[in-house]
XYZ file of C-alpha atoms in Angstrom:
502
model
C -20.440 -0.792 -6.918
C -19.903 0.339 -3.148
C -22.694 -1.727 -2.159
C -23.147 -4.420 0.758
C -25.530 -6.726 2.546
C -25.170 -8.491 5.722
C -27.894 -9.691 7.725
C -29.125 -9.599 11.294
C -32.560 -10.040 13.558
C -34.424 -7.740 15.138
C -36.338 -8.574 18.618
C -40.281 -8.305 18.202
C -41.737 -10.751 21.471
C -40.011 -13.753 21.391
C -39.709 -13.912 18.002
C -36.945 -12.703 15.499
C -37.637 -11.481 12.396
C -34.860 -11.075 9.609
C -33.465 -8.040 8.834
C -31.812 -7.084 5.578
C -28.836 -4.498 6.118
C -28.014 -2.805 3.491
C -24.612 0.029 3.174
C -24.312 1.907 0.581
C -21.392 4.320 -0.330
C -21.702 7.421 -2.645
C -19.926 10.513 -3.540
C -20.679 13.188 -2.347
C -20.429 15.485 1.078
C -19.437 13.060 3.933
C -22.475 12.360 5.698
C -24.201 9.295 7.734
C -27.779 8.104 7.822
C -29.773 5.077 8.851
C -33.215 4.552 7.204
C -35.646 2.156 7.767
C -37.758 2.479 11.057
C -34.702 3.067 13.628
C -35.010 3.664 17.234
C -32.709 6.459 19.251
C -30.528 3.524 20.085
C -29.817 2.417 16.652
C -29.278 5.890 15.351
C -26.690 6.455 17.660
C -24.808 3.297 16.340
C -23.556 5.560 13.725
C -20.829 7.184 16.375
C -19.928 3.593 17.956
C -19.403 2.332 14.543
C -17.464 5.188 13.314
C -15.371 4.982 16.497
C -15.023 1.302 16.478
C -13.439 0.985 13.121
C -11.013 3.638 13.792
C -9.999 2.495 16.985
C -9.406 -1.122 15.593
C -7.272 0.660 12.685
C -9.245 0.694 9.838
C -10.063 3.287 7.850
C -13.429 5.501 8.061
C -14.786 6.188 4.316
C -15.219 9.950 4.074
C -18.221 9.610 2.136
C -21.944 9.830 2.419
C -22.693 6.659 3.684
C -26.456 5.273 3.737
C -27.359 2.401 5.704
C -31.127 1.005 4.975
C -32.832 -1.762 7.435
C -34.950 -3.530 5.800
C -38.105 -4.235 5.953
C -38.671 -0.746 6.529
C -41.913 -1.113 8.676
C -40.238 -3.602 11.246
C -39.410 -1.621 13.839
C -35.527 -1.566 15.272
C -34.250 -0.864 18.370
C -31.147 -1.761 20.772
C -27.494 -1.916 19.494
C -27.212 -5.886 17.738
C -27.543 -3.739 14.577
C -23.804 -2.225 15.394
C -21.995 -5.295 14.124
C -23.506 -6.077 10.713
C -23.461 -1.972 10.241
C -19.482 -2.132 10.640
C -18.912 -5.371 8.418
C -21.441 -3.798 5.822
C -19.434 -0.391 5.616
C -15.926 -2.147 5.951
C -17.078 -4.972 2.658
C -18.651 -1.880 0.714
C -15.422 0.171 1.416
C -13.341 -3.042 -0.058
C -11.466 -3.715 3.370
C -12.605 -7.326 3.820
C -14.304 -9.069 0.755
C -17.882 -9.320 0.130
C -18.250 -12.641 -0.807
C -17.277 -13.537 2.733
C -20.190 -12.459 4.043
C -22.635 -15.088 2.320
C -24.303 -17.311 4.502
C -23.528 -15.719 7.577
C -25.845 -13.154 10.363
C -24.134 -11.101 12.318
C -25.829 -9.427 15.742
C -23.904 -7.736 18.712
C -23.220 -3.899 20.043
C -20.005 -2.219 19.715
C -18.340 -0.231 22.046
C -16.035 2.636 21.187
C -12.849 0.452 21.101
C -13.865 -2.351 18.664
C -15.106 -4.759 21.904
C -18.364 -6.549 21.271
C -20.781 -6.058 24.047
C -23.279 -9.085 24.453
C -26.937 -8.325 23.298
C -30.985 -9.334 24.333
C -32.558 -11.910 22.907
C -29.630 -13.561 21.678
C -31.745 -17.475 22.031
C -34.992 -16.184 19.648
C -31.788 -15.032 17.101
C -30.198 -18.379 17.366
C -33.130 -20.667 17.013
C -34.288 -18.181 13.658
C -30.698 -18.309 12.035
C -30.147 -22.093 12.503
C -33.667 -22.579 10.641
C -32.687 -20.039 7.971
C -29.497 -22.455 7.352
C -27.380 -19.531 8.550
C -24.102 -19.451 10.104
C -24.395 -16.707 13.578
C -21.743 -14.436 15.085
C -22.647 -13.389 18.199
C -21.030 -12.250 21.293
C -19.146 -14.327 23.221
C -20.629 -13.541 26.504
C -23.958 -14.771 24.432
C -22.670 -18.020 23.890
C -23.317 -19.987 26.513
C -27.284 -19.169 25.585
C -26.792 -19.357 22.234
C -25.637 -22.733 22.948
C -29.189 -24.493 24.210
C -30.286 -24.869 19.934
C -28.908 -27.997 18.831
C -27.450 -27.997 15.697
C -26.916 -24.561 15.533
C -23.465 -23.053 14.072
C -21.979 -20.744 16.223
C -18.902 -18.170 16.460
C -18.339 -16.096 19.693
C -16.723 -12.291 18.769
C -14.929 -10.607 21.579
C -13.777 -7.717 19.206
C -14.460 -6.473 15.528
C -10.747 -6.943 14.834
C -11.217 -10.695 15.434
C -14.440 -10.872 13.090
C -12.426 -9.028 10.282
C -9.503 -11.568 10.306
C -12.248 -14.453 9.791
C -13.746 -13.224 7.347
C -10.087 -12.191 5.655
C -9.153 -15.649 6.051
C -6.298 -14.737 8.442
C -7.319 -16.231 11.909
C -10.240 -18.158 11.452
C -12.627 -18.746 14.332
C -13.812 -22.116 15.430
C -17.490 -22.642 15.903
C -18.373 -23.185 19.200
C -20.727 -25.042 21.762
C -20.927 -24.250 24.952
C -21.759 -27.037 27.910
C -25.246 -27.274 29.114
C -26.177 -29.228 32.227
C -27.875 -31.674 31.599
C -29.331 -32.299 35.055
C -31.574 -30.277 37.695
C -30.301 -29.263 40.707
C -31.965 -28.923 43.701
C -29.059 -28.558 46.497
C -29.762 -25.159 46.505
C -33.375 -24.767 47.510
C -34.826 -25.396 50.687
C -35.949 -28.548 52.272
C -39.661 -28.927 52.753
C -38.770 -30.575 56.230
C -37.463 -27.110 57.701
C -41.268 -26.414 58.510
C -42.595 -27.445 61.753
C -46.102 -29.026 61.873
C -48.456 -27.984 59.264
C -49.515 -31.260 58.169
C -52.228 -29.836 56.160
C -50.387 -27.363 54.530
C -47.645 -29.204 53.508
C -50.076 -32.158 52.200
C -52.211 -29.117 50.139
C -48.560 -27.780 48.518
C -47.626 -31.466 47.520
C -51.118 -31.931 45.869
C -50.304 -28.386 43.961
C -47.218 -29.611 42.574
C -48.306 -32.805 41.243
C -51.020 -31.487 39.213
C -49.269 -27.627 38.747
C -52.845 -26.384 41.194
C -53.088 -22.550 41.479
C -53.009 -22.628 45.636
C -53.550 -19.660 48.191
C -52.450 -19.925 52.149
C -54.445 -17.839 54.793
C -53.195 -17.454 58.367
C -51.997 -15.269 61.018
C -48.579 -13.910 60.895
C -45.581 -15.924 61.331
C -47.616 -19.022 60.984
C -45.441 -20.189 58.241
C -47.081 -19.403 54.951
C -43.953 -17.686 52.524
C -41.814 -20.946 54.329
C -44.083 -23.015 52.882
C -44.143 -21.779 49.169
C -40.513 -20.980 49.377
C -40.287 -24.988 49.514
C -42.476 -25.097 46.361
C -39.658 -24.995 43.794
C -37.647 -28.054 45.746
C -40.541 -30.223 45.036
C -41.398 -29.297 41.428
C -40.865 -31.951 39.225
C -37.868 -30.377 36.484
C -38.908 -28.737 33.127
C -39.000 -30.700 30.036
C -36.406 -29.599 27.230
C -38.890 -28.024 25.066
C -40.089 -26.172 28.476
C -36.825 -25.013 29.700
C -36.437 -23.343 26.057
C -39.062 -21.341 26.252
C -38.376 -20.049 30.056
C -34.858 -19.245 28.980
C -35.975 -17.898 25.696
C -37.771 -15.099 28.114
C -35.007 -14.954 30.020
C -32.865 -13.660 26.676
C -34.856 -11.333 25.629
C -35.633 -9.541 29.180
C -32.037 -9.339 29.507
C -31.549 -11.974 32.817
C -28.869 -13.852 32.795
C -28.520 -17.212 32.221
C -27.299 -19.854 34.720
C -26.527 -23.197 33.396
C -26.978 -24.801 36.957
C -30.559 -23.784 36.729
C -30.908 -25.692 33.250
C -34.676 -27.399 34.092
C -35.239 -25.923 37.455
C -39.012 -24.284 37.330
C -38.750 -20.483 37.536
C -39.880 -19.316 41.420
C -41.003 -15.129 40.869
C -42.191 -13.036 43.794
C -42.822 -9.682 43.428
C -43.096 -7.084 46.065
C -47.024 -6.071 46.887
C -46.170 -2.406 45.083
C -45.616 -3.948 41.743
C -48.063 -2.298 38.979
C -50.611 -4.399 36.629
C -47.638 -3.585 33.677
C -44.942 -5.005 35.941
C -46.313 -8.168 36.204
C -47.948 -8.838 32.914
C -46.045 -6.923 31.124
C -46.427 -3.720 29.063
C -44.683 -0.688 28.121
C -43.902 2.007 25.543
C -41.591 -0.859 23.796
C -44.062 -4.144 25.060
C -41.683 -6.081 27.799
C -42.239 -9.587 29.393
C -43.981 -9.246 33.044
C -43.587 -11.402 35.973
C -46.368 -13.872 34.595
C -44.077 -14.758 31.398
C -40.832 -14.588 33.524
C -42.591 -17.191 35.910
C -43.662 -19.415 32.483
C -43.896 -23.087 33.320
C -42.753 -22.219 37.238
C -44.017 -20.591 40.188
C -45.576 -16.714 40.355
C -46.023 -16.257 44.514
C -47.737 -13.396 45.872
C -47.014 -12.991 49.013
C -49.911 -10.698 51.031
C -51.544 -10.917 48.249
C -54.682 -8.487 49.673
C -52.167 -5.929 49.787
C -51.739 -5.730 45.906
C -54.451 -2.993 44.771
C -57.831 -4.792 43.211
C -57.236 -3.770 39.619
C -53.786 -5.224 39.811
C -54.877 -8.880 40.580
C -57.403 -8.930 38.196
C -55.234 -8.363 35.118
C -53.751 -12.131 36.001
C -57.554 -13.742 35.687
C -57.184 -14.016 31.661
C -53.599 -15.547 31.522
C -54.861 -17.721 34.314
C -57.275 -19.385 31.933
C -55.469 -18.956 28.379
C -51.635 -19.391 29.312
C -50.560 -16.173 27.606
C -50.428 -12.691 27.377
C -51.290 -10.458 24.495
C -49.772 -6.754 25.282
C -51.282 -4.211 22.424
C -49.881 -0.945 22.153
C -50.352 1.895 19.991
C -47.303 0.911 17.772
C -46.814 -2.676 18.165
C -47.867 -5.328 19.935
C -46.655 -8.633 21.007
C -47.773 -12.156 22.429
C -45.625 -13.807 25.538
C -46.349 -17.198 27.075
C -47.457 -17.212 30.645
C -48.312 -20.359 31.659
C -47.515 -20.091 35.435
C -48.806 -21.589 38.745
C -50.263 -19.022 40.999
C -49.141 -19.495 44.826
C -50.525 -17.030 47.370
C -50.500 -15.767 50.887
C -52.224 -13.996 52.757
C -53.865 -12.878 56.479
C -57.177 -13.039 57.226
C -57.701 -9.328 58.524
C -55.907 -6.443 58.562
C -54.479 -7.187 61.955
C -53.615 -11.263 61.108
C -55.468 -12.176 63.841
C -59.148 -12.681 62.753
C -60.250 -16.552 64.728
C -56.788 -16.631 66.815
C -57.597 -18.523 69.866
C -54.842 -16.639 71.263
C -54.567 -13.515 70.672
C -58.018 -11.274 69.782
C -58.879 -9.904 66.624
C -58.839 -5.792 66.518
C -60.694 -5.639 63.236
C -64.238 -4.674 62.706
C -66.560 -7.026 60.729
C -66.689 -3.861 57.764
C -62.681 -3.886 57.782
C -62.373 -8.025 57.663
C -65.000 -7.617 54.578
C -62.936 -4.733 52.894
C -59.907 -6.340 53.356
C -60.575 -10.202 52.041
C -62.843 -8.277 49.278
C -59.572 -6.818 47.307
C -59.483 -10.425 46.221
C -61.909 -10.961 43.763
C -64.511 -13.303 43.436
C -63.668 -14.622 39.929
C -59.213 -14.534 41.093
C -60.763 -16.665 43.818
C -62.822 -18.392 41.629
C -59.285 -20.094 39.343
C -57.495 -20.839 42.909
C -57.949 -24.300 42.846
C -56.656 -25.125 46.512
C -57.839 -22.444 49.572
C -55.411 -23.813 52.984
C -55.993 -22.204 56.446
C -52.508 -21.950 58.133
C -53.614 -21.730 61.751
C -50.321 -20.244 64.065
C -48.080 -23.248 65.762
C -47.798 -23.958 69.348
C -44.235 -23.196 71.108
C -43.560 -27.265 71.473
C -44.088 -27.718 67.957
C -42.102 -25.260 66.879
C -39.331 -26.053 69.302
C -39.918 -30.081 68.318
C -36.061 -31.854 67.037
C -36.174 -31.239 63.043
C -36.365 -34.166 61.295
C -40.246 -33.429 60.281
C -41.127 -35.725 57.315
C -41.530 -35.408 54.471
C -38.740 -34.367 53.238
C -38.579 -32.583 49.873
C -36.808 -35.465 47.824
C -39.144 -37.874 49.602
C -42.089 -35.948 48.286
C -40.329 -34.931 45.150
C -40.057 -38.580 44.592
C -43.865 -39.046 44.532
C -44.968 -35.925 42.728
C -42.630 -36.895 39.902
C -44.375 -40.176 39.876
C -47.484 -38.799 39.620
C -46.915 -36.135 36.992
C -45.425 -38.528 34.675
C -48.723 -40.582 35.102
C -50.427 -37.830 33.750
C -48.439 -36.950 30.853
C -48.742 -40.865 30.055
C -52.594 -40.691 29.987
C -53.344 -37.377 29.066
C -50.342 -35.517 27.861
C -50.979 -32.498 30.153
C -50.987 -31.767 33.893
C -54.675 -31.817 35.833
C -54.524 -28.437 35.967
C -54.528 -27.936 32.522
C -57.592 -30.895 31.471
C -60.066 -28.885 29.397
C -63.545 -29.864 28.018
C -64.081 -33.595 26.541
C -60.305 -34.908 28.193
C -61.512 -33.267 31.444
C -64.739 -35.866 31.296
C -62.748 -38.276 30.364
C -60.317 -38.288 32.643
C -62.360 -37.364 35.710
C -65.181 -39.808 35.693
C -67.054 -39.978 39.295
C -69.222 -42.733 40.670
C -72.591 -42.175 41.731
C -71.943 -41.692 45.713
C -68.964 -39.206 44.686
C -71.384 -37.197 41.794
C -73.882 -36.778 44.630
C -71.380 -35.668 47.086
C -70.279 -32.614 44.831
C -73.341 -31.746 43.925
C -74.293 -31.531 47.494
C -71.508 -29.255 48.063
C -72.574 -27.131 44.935
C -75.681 -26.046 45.927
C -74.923 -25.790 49.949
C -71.625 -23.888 49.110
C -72.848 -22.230 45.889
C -69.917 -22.807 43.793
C -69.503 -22.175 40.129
C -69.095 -24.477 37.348
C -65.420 -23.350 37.350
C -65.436 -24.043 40.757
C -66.957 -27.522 39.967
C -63.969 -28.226 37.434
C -61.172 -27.758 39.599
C -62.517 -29.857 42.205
C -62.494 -32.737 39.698
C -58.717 -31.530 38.399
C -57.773 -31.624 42.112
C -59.376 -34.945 42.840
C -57.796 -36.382 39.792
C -54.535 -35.130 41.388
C -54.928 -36.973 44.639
C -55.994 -40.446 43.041
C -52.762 -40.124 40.936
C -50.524 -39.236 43.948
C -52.133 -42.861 45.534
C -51.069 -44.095 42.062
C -54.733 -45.208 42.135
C -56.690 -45.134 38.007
C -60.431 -43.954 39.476
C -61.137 -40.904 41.532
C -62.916 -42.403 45.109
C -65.032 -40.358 47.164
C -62.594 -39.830 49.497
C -60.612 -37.896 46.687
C -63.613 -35.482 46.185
C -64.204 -34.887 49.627
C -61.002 -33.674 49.984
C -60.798 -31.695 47.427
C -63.850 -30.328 47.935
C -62.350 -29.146 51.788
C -60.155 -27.171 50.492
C -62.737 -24.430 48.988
C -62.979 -23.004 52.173
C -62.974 -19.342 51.454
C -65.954 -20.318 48.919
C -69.174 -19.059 50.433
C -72.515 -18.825 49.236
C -72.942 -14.942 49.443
């Protein structure tokens, strides 16, 4: 019977479903057709196919040749179905045997010559065939992704030719692991003592990245503000293994590629003021991961942040809360984590100048309103530190470097502190909810009367209420110190400045 199976995956979120391929040759007029829920990219596998076995010398059956992807309601799209389509029509056409095939996937695009051309999503279809107990051949220029699952079994293809012979028993090919570094490096990012002054500041981005804070800067232009959260990443404590997996299994399937130097190193995203509400939570026709999922476990900075249109922030105020991203479209939909740490920055006014004791704010008390109200009360609300960046004087700025701290100095510290609250709590402070939040954040009395104090004068939300305790929590742990003091609250409590009773 000219009939074959091989197997692949197909790419639905981060998540790879199993895909039955099944070729089937019968008599009849020659003719080609794919069934079974394909998009315009898989139907046009049939002429790299047909041009791929030709060009690597074998032989085209002049027959009507069906091809069915099953399950038929799984949608299909991109060209890793190219490669199991050529093996199934060259074992169904008796050129290479058909028991060869058993226990093996197969997933890569051809090109016209017989090359295979490396695919999306080649991590979710490595992590679903090694827990199927399948063998994987991929392309090589995969492999190095591929590579993360342990105890995965591997074989990089450069060309169909190659595959055949393996599978003929001619020249096998060795399963493969590629070399993952195994630590972060951070000799590439810049040094947190490059900023002049800022004492504040720098102490308010140190307390965000011990406790992974949400944290928005507000000052006058040049006043040092994207400096500041470009140091961010330099001072982030590295990515666990089962973290790094999931940022680089969003990485495969938005097509990025991957960098084994950055192995643990927290994603840093900043997209330009013009980017739309799908670009950075995702979206689209076929859904896509946004900037929120890309920055999963790492840093999303928004730099002039008031200049991204109202309706654009507020699309990040659910993921802020839940830590993903559900994208529902007519046809499909799909869920991507988006756990990310919000950093911010932004002027004060239109001009950047609103309370400079040197140069005079332009702006009109309507235009300051207008232009600090495209931030939204409830965004506001889940920013856990607000910092005032006032503008440096000329001798500070022109002061020998050698500012402290440096970033490994305070790197140093916030690791310490993070892995005190992974010991206690198994979380960061950030992410304390409901009965461990209690538990964890106990006040005295003369620290419970402060923040109420500071409730009703400043009327702040419950919300509000709850990330002053997360912060506070974050300071005592950075003093290595097992009960939040008063001092704690009251400075976390300073920094809701841009929290007014309206």
């Amino acid at each position: 019977m000219s009939l074959a199976t091989t197997y692949c995956r197909a790419s639905v979120g981060i998540e790879a479903p199993l895909v039955t391929v099944e070729v089937h040759l019968a008599n009849g007029l020659p003719a080609f057709a794919i069934v079974g829920l394909p998009e315009k990219a898989v139907q046009e596998s049939r002429d790299r196919v047909r041009s791929a076995l030709i060009n690597s010398g074998y032989e085209f059956p002049a027959r009507r040749i069906t091809v069915n992807l099953a399950p038929a309601d799984l949608p299909k799209e991109g060209g890793r179905f190219d490669l199991p389509i050529a093996i199934g029509i060259l074992a169904a056409s008796g050129q290479i045997p058909k028991e060869a095939l058993n226990g093996y996937e197969f997933t890569g695009e051809l090109n016209l010559s017989g090359d295979v051309r490396p695919i999306t999503g080649a991590l979710p279809t490595a992590i679903a065939a090694r827990d199927a107990g399948h063998r994987l051949f991929l392309p090589d220029a995969n492999l190095a992704e591929a590579s993360l699952i342990q105890e995965s079994c591997l074989y990089p293809v450069n060309h169909l030719l190659q595959l055949s012979n393996h599978l003929c028993g001619r020249q096998p090919i060795a399963a493969a692991l590629a070399p993952v570094g195994g630590e972060t490096h951070y000799a590439d990012t810049p040094d947190l003592a490059d900023v002049r002054g800022q004492a504040q500041a720098k102490r308010a981005l140190i307390i965000a990245a011990a406790g992974a804070h949400n944290l928005v800067f507000s000052g006058p232009p040049g006043s040092g503000k994207s400096m500041l959260a470009s140091r961010l990443p330099g001072i982030l404590p590295p990515m666990t293994e089962s973290q790094a997996l999931e940022h680089a299994m969003i990485q495969s399937i938005s097509g990025l590629a991957f960098d084994p130097k950055r192995w643990k190193q927290r994603p840093y995203r900043h997209p330009h003021h013009t980017a739309s509400a799908v670009a950075l939570v995702g979206g689209g026709s076929n859904p896509r991961p946004g900037e929120i999922s890309l920055a999963h476990n790492g840093v999303l900075f928004l730099d002039e942040i008031a200049e991204f249109p109202r309706g654009v922030l507020d699309v990040l105020r659910e993921p802020m809360e839940t830590g993903h991203i559900n994208i529902s479209r007519a046809s499909r939909s799909a869920e991507y984590p988006a756990r990310f740490q919000l950093v911010a920055a932004m002027n004060p006014c239109p001009c950047g100048h609103l309370g400079d004791p040197v140069k005079a704010c332009r702006c009109t008390a309507e235009q300051v309103a207008r232009y600090q109200g495209r931030i939204s009360g409830p965004l506001l609300d889940r920013i856990d530190l607000q910092v005032q960046v006032p503008a440096q004087a000329a001798e500070t700025i022109l002061a020998k470097s050698g500012n402290k701290p440096t970033s490994a100095s305070a790197r140093e510290k916030i690791i310490a502190a993070h892995e005190r609250q992974l010991q206690r709590q198994g979380c960061n402070n950030a992410h304390l909810q409901n009965s461990a939040l209690e538990q964890h954040c106990r006040l005295d009395e003369a620290s419970r009367a402060l923040l109420i104090q500071a409730m009703d004068k400043l009327g702040l939300s419950a919300r509000a209420y709850h990330r002053i305790l997360r912060v506070a929590r974050t300071i005592a742990d950075l003093e290595q110190l097992q009960d939040i003091q008063i001092q704690h609250v009251t400075e976390a409590i300073g920094y809701r400045r841009m929290d007014t009773a309206t």
